[in-house]
Coordinates of N, CA and C in Angstrom, one line a residue:
Chain A
A14 N 0.8 -1.2 0.0 CA 0.0 0.0 0.0 C 0.9 1.2 0.0
Q15 N 0.4 2.3 -0.6 CA 1.1 3.5 -0.6 C 0.5 4.5 0.3
K16 N 1.3 5.4 0.8 CA 0.8 6.4 1.7 C 1.5 7.8 1.4
I17 N 0.7 8.8 1.4 CA 1.3 10.2 1.1 C 1.0 11.0 2.3
T18 N 2.0 11.8 2.7 CA 1.9 12.7 3.9 C 2.2 14.1 3.5
Q19 N 1.2 15.0 3.7 CA 1.5 16.4 3.5 C 1.3 17.0 4.9
T20 N 2.3 17.5 5.4 CA 2.3 18.0 6.8 C 1.8 19.4 7.0
Q21 N 1.7 20.1 5.9 CA 1.3 21.6 6.0 C -0.1 21.7 5.6
P22 N -1.0 21.9 6.6 CA -2.4 22.0 6.2 C -2.7 23.3 5.4
G23 N -2.0 24.3 5.8 CA -2.2 25.6 5.1 C -1.0 26.5 5.2
M24 N -0.8 27.4 4.3 CA 0.3 28.3 4.3 C 0.0 29.6 3.5
F25 N 0.6 30.7 4.0 CA 0.5 31.9 3.3 C 1.8 32.2 2.6
V26 N 1.7 32.8 1.4 CA 2.9 33.2 0.7 C 2.7 34.6 0.1
Q27 N 3.7 35.4 0.1 CA 3.6 36.7 -0.5 C 3.7 36.6 -2.0
E28 N 2.9 37.4 -2.7 CA 2.9 37.4 -4.2 C 4.4 37.6 -4.7
K29 N 4.7 36.9 -5.7 CA 6.1 37.0 -6.4 C 7.1 36.2 -5.6
E30 N 6.8 35.7 -4.4 CA 7.8 34.9 -3.8 C 7.6 33.4 -4.1
A31 N 8.6 32.6 -3.8 CA 8.6 31.2 -4.0 C 8.0 30.5 -2.8
V32 N 7.4 29.3 -3.0 CA 6.9 28.6 -1.9 C 7.1 27.1 -2.1
T33 N 7.5 26.4 -1.1 CA 7.7 24.9 -1.1 C 6.7 24.2 -0.4
L34 N 6.0 23.3 -1.0 CA 5.0 22.4 -0.4 C 5.6 21.0 -0.2
D35 N 5.5 20.6 1.1 CA 6.2 19.3 1.4 C 5.3 18.1 1.1
C36 N 6.0 17.0 0.7 CA 5.3 15.8 0.5 C 6.2 14.6 0.7
T37 N 5.9 13.7 1.6 CA 6.6 12.5 1.7 C 5.7 11.3 1.4
Y38 N 6.4 10.3 0.9 CA 5.6 9.1 0.5 C 6.2 7.9 1.1
D39 N 5.4 6.9 1.1 CA 5.8 5.6 1.6 C 5.3 4.5 0.7
T40 N 6.2 3.8 0.1 CA 5.8 2.7 -0.8 C 6.9 1.7 -0.8
S41 N 6.5 0.4 -1.1 CA 7.4 -0.7 -1.2 C 7.6 -1.0 -2.7
D42 N 6.9 -0.3 -3.6 CA 7.1 -0.5 -5.0 C 8.4 0.0 -5.5
Q43 N 9.0 -0.7 -6.5 CA 10.2 -0.2 -7.1 C 10.0 0.9 -8.1
S44 N 8.8 0.7 -8.8 CA 8.5 1.7 -9.9 C 7.2 2.4 -9.5
Y45 N 7.2 3.7 -9.5 CA 6.1 4.5 -9.1 C 6.2 5.8 -9.7
G46 N 5.1 6.5 -9.7 CA 5.0 7.9 -10.2 C 4.6 8.8 -9.1
L47 N 5.0 10.1 -9.1 CA 4.6 11.1 -8.2 C 4.0 12.3 -8.9
F48 N 2.9 12.8 -8.4 CA 2.2 13.8 -9.1 C 1.8 14.9 -8.1
W49 N 1.6 16.1 -8.6 CA 1.0 17.2 -7.9 C -0.2 17.7 -8.7
Y50 N -1.2 17.9 -8.0 CA -2.5 18.5 -8.6 C -2.9 19.7 -7.8
K51 N -3.5 20.6 -8.5 CA -4.0 21.9 -7.9 C -5.5 21.8 -8.0
Q52 N -6.1 22.2 -6.9 CA -7.6 22.3 -6.9 C -8.0 23.6 -6.4
P53 N -8.4 24.5 -7.3 CA -8.9 25.8 -7.0 C -10.3 25.7 -6.3
S54 N -10.8 26.8 -5.8 CA -12.1 26.8 -5.1 C -13.2 26.3 -6.0
S55 N -13.1 26.4 -7.3 CA -14.1 25.9 -8.2 C -14.2 24.4 -8.2
G56 N -13.2 23.7 -7.7 CA -13.3 22.3 -7.5 C -12.6 21.4 -8.4
E57 N -12.2 21.9 -9.6 CA -11.6 20.9 -10.6 C -10.2 20.6 -10.1
M58 N -9.7 19.4 -10.6 CA -8.4 18.9 -10.3 C -7.5 19.2 -11.5
I59 N -6.5 20.0 -11.3 CA -5.6 20.4 -12.4 C -4.2 19.7 -12.3
F60 N -3.8 18.9 -13.2 CA -2.5 18.3 -13.2 C -1.4 19.3 -13.3
L61 N -0.4 19.2 -12.5 CA 0.7 20.2 -12.5 C 2.0 19.6 -13.0
I62 N 2.4 18.5 -12.4 CA 3.7 18.0 -12.7 C 3.8 16.5 -12.3
Y63 N 4.7 15.8 -13.0 CA 4.9 14.4 -12.8 C 6.4 14.0 -12.6
Q64 N 6.7 13.1 -11.7 CA 8.0 12.6 -11.6 C 8.0 11.1 -11.5
G65 N 8.7 10.4 -12.4 CA 8.8 9.0 -12.3 C 9.9 8.6 -11.3
S66 N 9.8 7.4 -10.7 CA 10.7 7.0 -9.7 C 12.1 6.8 -10.3
Y67 N 12.2 6.5 -11.6 CA 13.5 6.3 -12.2 C 14.1 7.5 -12.9
D68 N 13.4 8.6 -12.8 CA 13.9 9.8 -13.4 C 14.9 10.4 -12.5
E69 N 16.1 10.7 -13.1 CA 17.2 11.2 -12.3 C 17.1 12.7 -12.2
Q70 N 16.5 13.3 -13.2 CA 16.4 14.8 -13.2 C 15.1 15.2 -12.5
N71 N 15.1 16.3 -11.7 CA 13.9 16.8 -11.2 C 13.0 17.3 -12.3
A72 N 11.7 17.0 -12.1 CA 10.8 17.5 -13.2 C 10.5 19.0 -13.0
T73 N 10.3 19.7 -14.1 CA 9.9 21.1 -14.1 C 8.9 21.3 -15.2
E74 N 7.9 22.2 -14.8 CA 6.9 22.6 -15.7 C 6.6 24.1 -15.5
G75 N 7.2 24.9 -16.3 CA 7.0 26.4 -16.1 C 7.5 26.8 -14.7
R76 N 6.5 27.4 -13.9 CA 6.9 27.9 -12.6 C 6.9 26.8 -11.5
Y77 N 6.5 25.6 -11.9 CA 6.5 24.4 -11.0 C 7.7 23.6 -11.1
S78 N 8.3 23.2 -10.0 CA 9.4 22.2 -10.1 C 9.2 21.2 -8.9
L79 N 9.6 20.0 -9.2 CA 9.5 19.0 -8.1 C 10.8 18.6 -7.6
N80 N 11.0 18.8 -6.3 CA 12.3 18.5 -5.7 C 12.2 17.0 -5.2
F81 N 12.8 16.1 -6.0 CA 12.6 14.7 -5.8 C 13.9 14.2 -5.0
Q82 N 13.7 13.7 -3.8 CA 14.8 13.1 -3.1 C 14.4 11.7 -2.7
K83 N 14.8 10.8 -3.6 CA 14.4 9.4 -3.5 C 14.7 8.7 -2.2
A84 N 15.9 9.0 -1.7 CA 16.4 8.3 -0.5 C 15.6 8.8 0.7
R85 N 15.1 10.0 0.7 CA 14.3 10.5 1.8 C 12.8 10.3 1.5
K86 N 12.5 9.8 0.4 CA 11.1 9.6 0.0 C 10.3 10.9 0.1
S87 N 10.9 11.9 -0.5 CA 10.2 13.2 -0.5 C 10.1 13.7 -2.0
A88 N 9.0 14.4 -2.2 CA 8.7 14.9 -3.5 C 8.0 16.3 -3.3
N89 N 8.8 17.3 -2.9 CA 8.3 18.6 -2.6 C 8.0 19.4 -3.9
L90 N 7.0 20.2 -3.9 CA 6.6 21.0 -5.0 C 7.1 22.4 -4.7
V91 N 7.8 23.0 -5.6 CA 8.2 24.4 -5.5 C 7.5 25.2 -6.6
I92 N 6.8 26.3 -6.1 CA 6.2 27.2 -7.0 C 7.0 28.5 -6.9
S93 N 7.5 28.9 -8.1 CA 8.3 30.1 -8.1 C 7.4 31.3 -8.5
A94 N 7.8 32.5 -8.1 CA 7.1 33.7 -8.4 C 5.6 33.6 -8.3
S95 N 5.1 33.4 -7.1 CA 3.7 33.1 -6.8 C 2.8 34.2 -7.3
Q96 N 1.7 33.8 -7.8 CA 0.7 34.7 -8.4 C -0.6 34.5 -7.6
L97 N -1.5 35.5 -7.6 CA -2.7 35.4 -6.9 C -3.5 34.2 -7.3
G98 N -3.4 33.8 -8.6 CA -4.2 32.7 -9.1 C -3.6 31.4 -8.6
D99 N -2.5 31.4 -7.9 CA -2.0 30.1 -7.3 C -2.7 29.8 -6.0
S100 N -3.5 30.6 -5.5 CA -4.3 30.3 -4.3 C -5.2 29.1 -4.5
A101 N -5.0 28.1 -3.8 CA -5.7 26.8 -4.1 C -5.3 25.8 -3.1
M102 N -5.9 24.6 -3.2 CA -5.5 23.4 -2.5 C -4.5 22.7 -3.4
Y103 N -3.5 22.1 -2.9 CA -2.5 21.4 -3.6 C -2.4 20.0 -3.1
F104 N -2.5 19.0 -4.0 CA -2.4 17.6 -3.5 C -1.2 16.9 -4.2
C105 N -0.5 16.2 -3.3 CA 0.5 15.3 -3.8 C -0.1 13.9 -3.9
A106 N 0.3 13.2 -4.9 CA -0.2 11.8 -5.1 C 0.9 10.9 -5.7
S107 N 0.7 9.6 -5.3 CA 1.6 8.6 -5.9 C 0.8 7.7 -6.7
Q108 N 1.4 7.1 -7.7 CA 0.7 6.1 -8.5 C 1.4 4.8 -8.4
S109 N 0.6 3.8 -8.0 CA 1.1 2.5 -7.8 C 1.1 1.8 -9.2
P110 N 1.8 0.6 -9.3 CA 1.8 -0.1 -10.5 C 0.3 -0.5 -10.9
G111 N -0.6 -0.5 -10.0 CA -2.0 -0.8 -10.3 C -2.6 0.4 -11.0
N112 N -1.9 1.5 -11.0 CA -2.3 2.8 -11.6 C -3.2 3.7 -10.9
K113 N -3.7 3.3 -9.8 CA -4.6 4.2 -9.1 C -3.7 5.2 -8.4
L114 N -4.3 6.4 -8.1 CA -3.6 7.5 -7.4 C -4.0 7.4 -6.0
T115 N -2.9 7.6 -5.1 CA -3.1 7.7 -3.7 C -2.8 9.1 -3.3
F116 N -3.7 9.8 -2.7 CA -3.5 11.3 -2.4 C -3.2 11.5 -1.0
G117 N -2.4 12.6 -0.8 CA -2.2 13.2 0.5 C -3.4 14.0 0.9
G118 N -3.3 14.6 2.2 CA -4.5 15.3 2.7 C -4.6 16.7 2.1
G119 N -3.5 17.2 1.4 CA -3.6 18.5 0.8 C -3.0 19.6 1.6
T120 N -2.5 20.6 0.9 CA -2.1 21.9 1.5 C -2.8 23.0 0.9
R121 N -3.4 23.9 1.7 CA -4.1 25.0 1.2 C -3.1 26.2 1.2
V122 N -2.9 26.8 0.0 CA -2.0 27.9 -0.2 C -2.8 29.2 -0.4
L123 N -2.5 30.2 0.3 CA -3.1 31.5 0.1 C -2.0 32.5 -0.3
V124 N -2.1 33.1 -1.5 CA -1.1 34.1 -1.9 C -1.6 35.5 -1.5
K125 N -0.8 36.2 -0.8 CA -1.2 37.5 -0.4 C -0.6 38.6 -1.3
P126 N -1.4 39.6 -1.7 CA -0.9 40.6 -2.6 C 0.1 41.6 -1.9
Chain B
D19 N -9.3 23.2 -19.9 CA -10.2 22.1 -20.1 C -9.4 20.8 -20.3
S20 N -9.7 19.8 -19.4 CA -8.9 18.6 -19.5 C -9.3 17.7 -20.6
G21 N -10.5 17.9 -21.2 CA -11.1 17.0 -22.2 C -11.9 15.9 -21.6
V22 N -12.0 15.7 -20.3 CA -12.8 14.7 -19.6 C -14.1 15.4 -19.2
T23 N -15.2 14.9 -19.6 CA -16.5 15.5 -19.3 C -17.3 14.6 -18.3
Q24 N -18.0 15.3 -17.4 CA -18.8 14.6 -16.4 C -20.1 15.2 -16.3
T25 N -21.2 14.4 -16.2 CA -22.5 14.9 -16.0 C -23.2 14.1 -15.0
P26 N -24.1 14.7 -14.2 CA -24.4 16.1 -14.1 C -23.3 16.8 -13.3
K27 N -23.4 18.1 -13.2 CA -22.4 18.8 -12.5 C -22.8 18.8 -11.0
H28 N -24.0 18.9 -10.7 CA -24.6 18.9 -9.4 C -25.8 17.9 -9.3
L29 N -25.9 17.3 -8.2 CA -27.0 16.3 -8.0 C -27.4 16.4 -6.6
I30 N -28.7 16.6 -6.4 CA -29.3 16.6 -5.0 C -30.3 15.6 -5.0
T31 N -30.2 14.7 -4.0 CA -31.2 13.6 -3.9 C -31.4 13.2 -2.5
A32 N -32.3 12.3 -2.3 CA -32.7 11.9 -0.9 C -32.1 10.6 -0.5
T33 N -32.0 10.4 0.8 CA -31.5 9.1 1.3 C -32.3 8.0 0.7
G34 N -31.6 6.9 0.4 CA -32.3 5.7 -0.1 C -32.4 5.6 -1.6
Q35 N -32.2 6.8 -2.3 CA -32.3 6.8 -3.7 C -31.1 6.2 -4.4
R36 N -31.2 6.2 -5.7 CA -30.2 5.7 -6.6 C -29.9 6.7 -7.7
V37 N -28.6 6.9 -8.0 CA -28.2 7.9 -9.0 C -27.1 7.3 -9.9
T38 N -27.0 7.9 -11.1 CA -26.0 7.5 -12.0 C -25.2 8.7 -12.4
L39 N -23.9 8.6 -12.3 CA -22.9 9.6 -12.7 C -22.3 9.1 -14.0
R40 N -22.1 10.1 -14.9 CA -21.6 9.7 -16.2 C -20.2 10.4 -16.5
C41 N -19.4 9.7 -17.2 CA -18.0 10.3 -17.5 C -17.7 9.9 -18.9
S42 N -17.2 10.9 -19.7 CA -16.6 10.6 -21.0 C -15.1 10.9 -20.9
P43 N -14.3 10.0 -21.2 CA -12.8 10.2 -21.1 C -12.3 11.1 -22.3
R44 N -11.1 11.5 -22.2 CA -10.4 12.2 -23.3 C -10.4 11.3 -24.5
S45 N -10.4 11.9 -25.7 CA -10.4 11.1 -26.9 C -9.1 10.2 -26.9
G46 N -9.3 8.9 -27.1 CA -8.1 8.0 -27.2 C -7.7 7.4 -25.9
D47 N -8.2 7.9 -24.7 CA -7.9 7.3 -23.5 C -8.7 6.1 -23.2
L48 N -8.0 5.0 -22.8 CA -8.7 3.8 -22.6 C -9.0 3.5 -21.1
S49 N -8.3 4.2 -20.2 CA -8.5 4.0 -18.8 C -9.4 5.1 -18.2
V50 N -10.3 4.6 -17.4 CA -11.1 5.5 -16.6 C -11.0 5.2 -15.1
Y51 N -10.9 6.2 -14.3 CA -10.8 6.0 -12.9 C -11.9 6.8 -12.2
W52 N -12.4 6.3 -11.1 CA -13.4 7.1 -10.3 C -12.8 7.3 -9.0
Y53 N -12.9 8.6 -8.5 CA -12.5 9.0 -7.2 C -13.6 9.7 -6.4
Q54 N -13.5 9.6 -5.1 CA -14.5 10.3 -4.3 C -13.7 11.2 -3.4
Q55 N -14.2 12.5 -3.3 CA -13.6 13.5 -2.4 C -14.6 13.9 -1.4
S56 N -14.4 13.5 -0.1 CA -15.3 14.0 0.9 C -14.5 14.6 2.0
L57 N -15.2 15.4 2.9 CA -14.5 16.2 3.9 C -13.8 15.2 4.9
D58 N -14.4 14.1 5.2 CA -13.8 13.3 6.3 C -12.8 12.3 5.7
Q59 N -13.0 11.8 4.5 CA -12.1 10.8 3.9 C -11.1 11.3 2.9
G60 N -11.2 12.6 2.5 CA -10.3 13.1 1.6 C -10.6 12.5 0.2
L61 N -9.5 12.5 -0.6 CA -9.6 11.9 -2.0 C -9.3 10.5 -2.0
Q62 N -10.3 9.6 -2.4 CA -10.1 8.2 -2.4 C -10.4 7.6 -3.8
F63 N -9.6 6.6 -4.1 CA -9.8 5.9 -5.4 C -10.9 4.9 -5.2
L64 N -11.8 4.9 -6.1 CA -12.9 3.9 -6.0 C -12.7 2.7 -7.0
I65 N -12.5 3.0 -8.3 CA -12.5 1.9 -9.2 C -11.8 2.3 -10.5
Q66 N -11.2 1.4 -11.2 CA -10.6 1.7 -12.5 C -11.1 0.7 -13.6
Y67 N -11.4 1.2 -14.8 CA -11.7 0.4 -15.9 C -10.7 0.7 -17.0
Y68 N -10.4 -0.4 -17.7 CA -9.5 -0.2 -18.9 C -10.1 -0.9 -20.1
N69 N -10.5 -0.2 -21.1 CA -11.0 -0.7 -22.3 C -12.2 -1.7 -22.0
G70 N -13.0 -1.3 -21.1 CA -14.3 -2.0 -20.8 C -14.2 -3.0 -19.7
E71 N -13.0 -3.3 -19.3 CA -12.8 -4.3 -18.2 C -12.4 -3.6 -16.9
E72 N -13.0 -4.2 -15.8 CA -12.6 -3.7 -14.5 C -11.1 -4.1 -14.2
R73 N -10.3 -3.1 -13.8 CA -8.9 -3.3 -13.7 C -8.4 -3.3 -12.2
A74 N -9.0 -2.4 -11.4 CA -8.6 -2.3 -10.0 C -9.7 -1.7 -9.2
K75 N -9.8 -2.2 -8.0 CA -10.8 -1.7 -7.1 C -10.2 -1.1 -5.9
G76 N -10.8 0.0 -5.4 CA -10.3 0.6 -4.2 C -11.4 0.5 -3.1
N77 N -11.6 1.6 -2.4 CA -12.5 1.6 -1.3 C -13.9 1.9 -1.8
I78 N -14.4 1.0 -2.6 CA -15.7 1.2 -3.2 C -16.7 0.3 -2.4
L79 N -17.8 1.0 -2.0 CA -18.8 0.3 -1.2 C -19.6 -0.7 -2.1
E80 N -20.2 -1.7 -1.5 CA -21.0 -2.7 -2.3 C -22.2 -2.0 -2.9
R81 N -22.7 -0.9 -2.3 CA -23.8 -0.2 -2.9 C -23.5 0.5 -4.2
F82 N -22.2 0.6 -4.4 CA -21.7 1.4 -5.6 C -21.3 0.4 -6.7
S83 N -21.5 0.7 -7.9 CA -21.0 -0.1 -9.0 C -20.7 0.8 -10.2
A84 N -19.9 0.2 -11.1 CA -19.5 1.0 -12.2 C -19.4 0.1 -13.5
Q85 N -19.4 0.8 -14.6 CA -19.1 0.0 -15.8 C -18.5 1.0 -16.9
Q86 N -17.8 0.4 -17.8 CA -17.3 1.2 -19.0 C -17.9 0.5 -20.2
F87 N -18.4 1.4 -21.1 CA -19.1 0.9 -22.3 C -18.2 0.8 -23.5
P88 N -18.7 0.2 -24.5 CA -17.8 0.0 -25.7 C -17.3 1.4 -26.3
D89 N -18.1 2.4 -26.1 CA -17.6 3.7 -26.6 C -16.7 4.4 -25.6
L90 N -16.3 3.7 -24.5 CA -15.4 4.1 -23.5 C -15.9 5.0 -22.4
H91 N -17.1 5.5 -22.6 CA -17.7 6.3 -21.5 C -18.0 5.4 -20.3
S92 N -18.0 5.9 -19.1 CA -18.2 5.1 -17.9 C -19.3 5.7 -17.1
E93 N -20.0 4.9 -16.3 CA -21.0 5.3 -15.4 C -20.7 4.7 -14.0
L94 N -21.0 5.5 -13.0 CA -20.9 5.1 -11.6 C -22.3 5.2 -11.1
N95 N -22.7 4.0 -10.6 CA -24.0 3.9 -10.0 C -24.0 3.8 -8.5
L96 N -24.7 4.7 -7.8 CA -24.7 4.8 -6.4 C -26.1 4.5 -5.9
S97 N -26.3 3.5 -5.1 CA -27.6 3.1 -4.7 C -27.8 3.1 -3.2
S98 N -29.0 3.1 -2.7 CA -29.3 3.1 -1.3 C -28.5 4.2 -0.6
L99 N -28.6 5.4 -1.2 CA -27.8 6.5 -0.8 C -28.0 6.9 0.7
E100 N -26.8 7.2 1.3 CA -26.8 7.7 2.7 C -26.2 9.1 2.7
L101 N -26.5 9.8 3.9 CA -26.0 11.1 4.0 C -24.5 11.2 3.8
G102 N -23.8 10.2 4.3 CA -22.3 10.1 4.2 C -21.8 10.0 2.7
D103 N -22.7 9.7 1.8 CA -22.2 9.6 0.4 C -22.1 10.9 -0.3
S104 N -22.5 12.0 0.4 CA -22.4 13.3 -0.1 C -20.9 13.6 -0.3
A105 N -20.6 14.0 -1.5 CA -19.1 14.1 -1.9 C -19.0 14.7 -3.3
L106 N -17.8 15.0 -3.6 CA -17.5 15.3 -5.0 C -16.9 14.1 -5.7
Y107 N -17.5 13.6 -6.8 CA -17.1 12.4 -7.4 C -16.4 12.8 -8.7
F108 N -15.1 12.4 -8.8 CA -14.3 12.7 -10.0 C -14.1 11.5 -10.9
C109 N -14.1 11.7 -12.1 CA -13.7 10.7 -13.1 C -12.3 11.3 -13.7
A110 N -11.4 10.4 -13.9 CA -10.1 10.7 -14.6 C -9.9 9.7 -15.7
S111 N -9.1 10.1 -16.7 CA -8.7 9.2 -17.7 C -7.2 9.3 -18.0
S112 N -6.7 8.3 -18.6 CA -5.3 8.3 -19.0 C -5.1 7.4 -20.2
N113 N -4.1 7.7 -21.0 CA -3.9 6.8 -22.2 C -2.7 5.9 -22.0
R114 N -2.0 6.0 -20.9 CA -1.0 5.0 -20.7 C -1.0 4.7 -19.2
D115 N -0.5 3.5 -18.9 CA -0.6 3.0 -17.6 C 0.2 3.9 -16.6
D116 N 1.3 4.4 -17.1 CA 2.2 5.1 -16.2 C 2.3 6.6 -16.4
Y117 N 1.2 7.1 -16.9 CA 1.2 8.5 -17.3 C 0.1 9.3 -16.5
E118 N 0.1 10.6 -16.6 CA -0.8 11.4 -15.8 C -2.2 11.1 -16.1
Q119 N -3.0 11.3 -15.1 CA -4.5 11.2 -15.2 C -5.1 12.6 -15.3
Y120 N -6.0 12.7 -16.2 CA -6.6 14.0 -16.4 C -8.0 13.9 -15.8
F121 N -8.3 14.9 -15.0 CA -9.6 14.8 -14.2 C -10.7 15.6 -14.9
G122 N -11.9 15.1 -14.8 CA -13.1 15.8 -15.2 C -13.4 16.9 -14.1
P123 N -14.4 17.7 -14.4 CA -14.8 18.7 -13.4 C -15.5 18.2 -12.2
G124 N -15.9 17.0 -12.2 CA -16.5 16.4 -11.0 C -18.0 16.6 -11.0
T125 N -18.6 15.7 -10.2 CA -20.1 15.8 -9.9 C -20.2 15.9 -8.4
R126 N -20.9 17.0 -8.0 CA -21.1 17.2 -6.6 C -22.4 16.6 -6.2
L127 N -22.4 15.6 -5.4 CA -23.6 14.9 -5.0 C -23.9 15.3 -3.5
T128 N -25.1 15.7 -3.4 CA -25.6 16.1 -2.0 C -26.8 15.1 -1.7
V129 N -26.7 14.4 -0.6 CA -27.8 13.5 -0.2 C -28.4 14.1 1.0
T130 N -29.7 14.4 0.9 CA -30.4 15.0 2.0 C -31.4 14.1 2.7

């Protein structure tokens, strides 16, 4: 079974600053995927970034980067140059070989102008 | 827009009733997943279908069932509804086993 832990229930960040959202995972699988999703107040789940367990380079997608530390089993999301539209819930998830996603409890980010 | 559609967007029904939620995956995606998001349980995987066949099951109650049709759309049937079934139900699709899942906008179910 896989488990995802997000220890920050909520955080504030100043507009234009960077923010790091923590995620640790627990899995016995050799091959797995790690994802981050954004859920704005409107409710939809928006895919942000993906990291495969065998990828040696940290994934980046625009202002999002994933700080993957395999030995520590962590997959932190870094959002650079925060914008007001980044205010949302952020979920870290792992994908087991069975392909289902296991989600963490989420972190609510509020960007202050 | 993820390309995954779900209907209806909102559903309000009474305890004991039965409802059907519908999902159309992105064009070309063979896998469909159903997830439930509730305040107390968070986001939980319910069930996965791949090209019409059930592939994986998660925390899905016996009162719930799903299927995927030949045109790849999927339906989630919820019966004997209870207050605790009130939640946001997401459908997601993917075209590869190890690739990102794209989520639909969700169906918000309220059981009164």
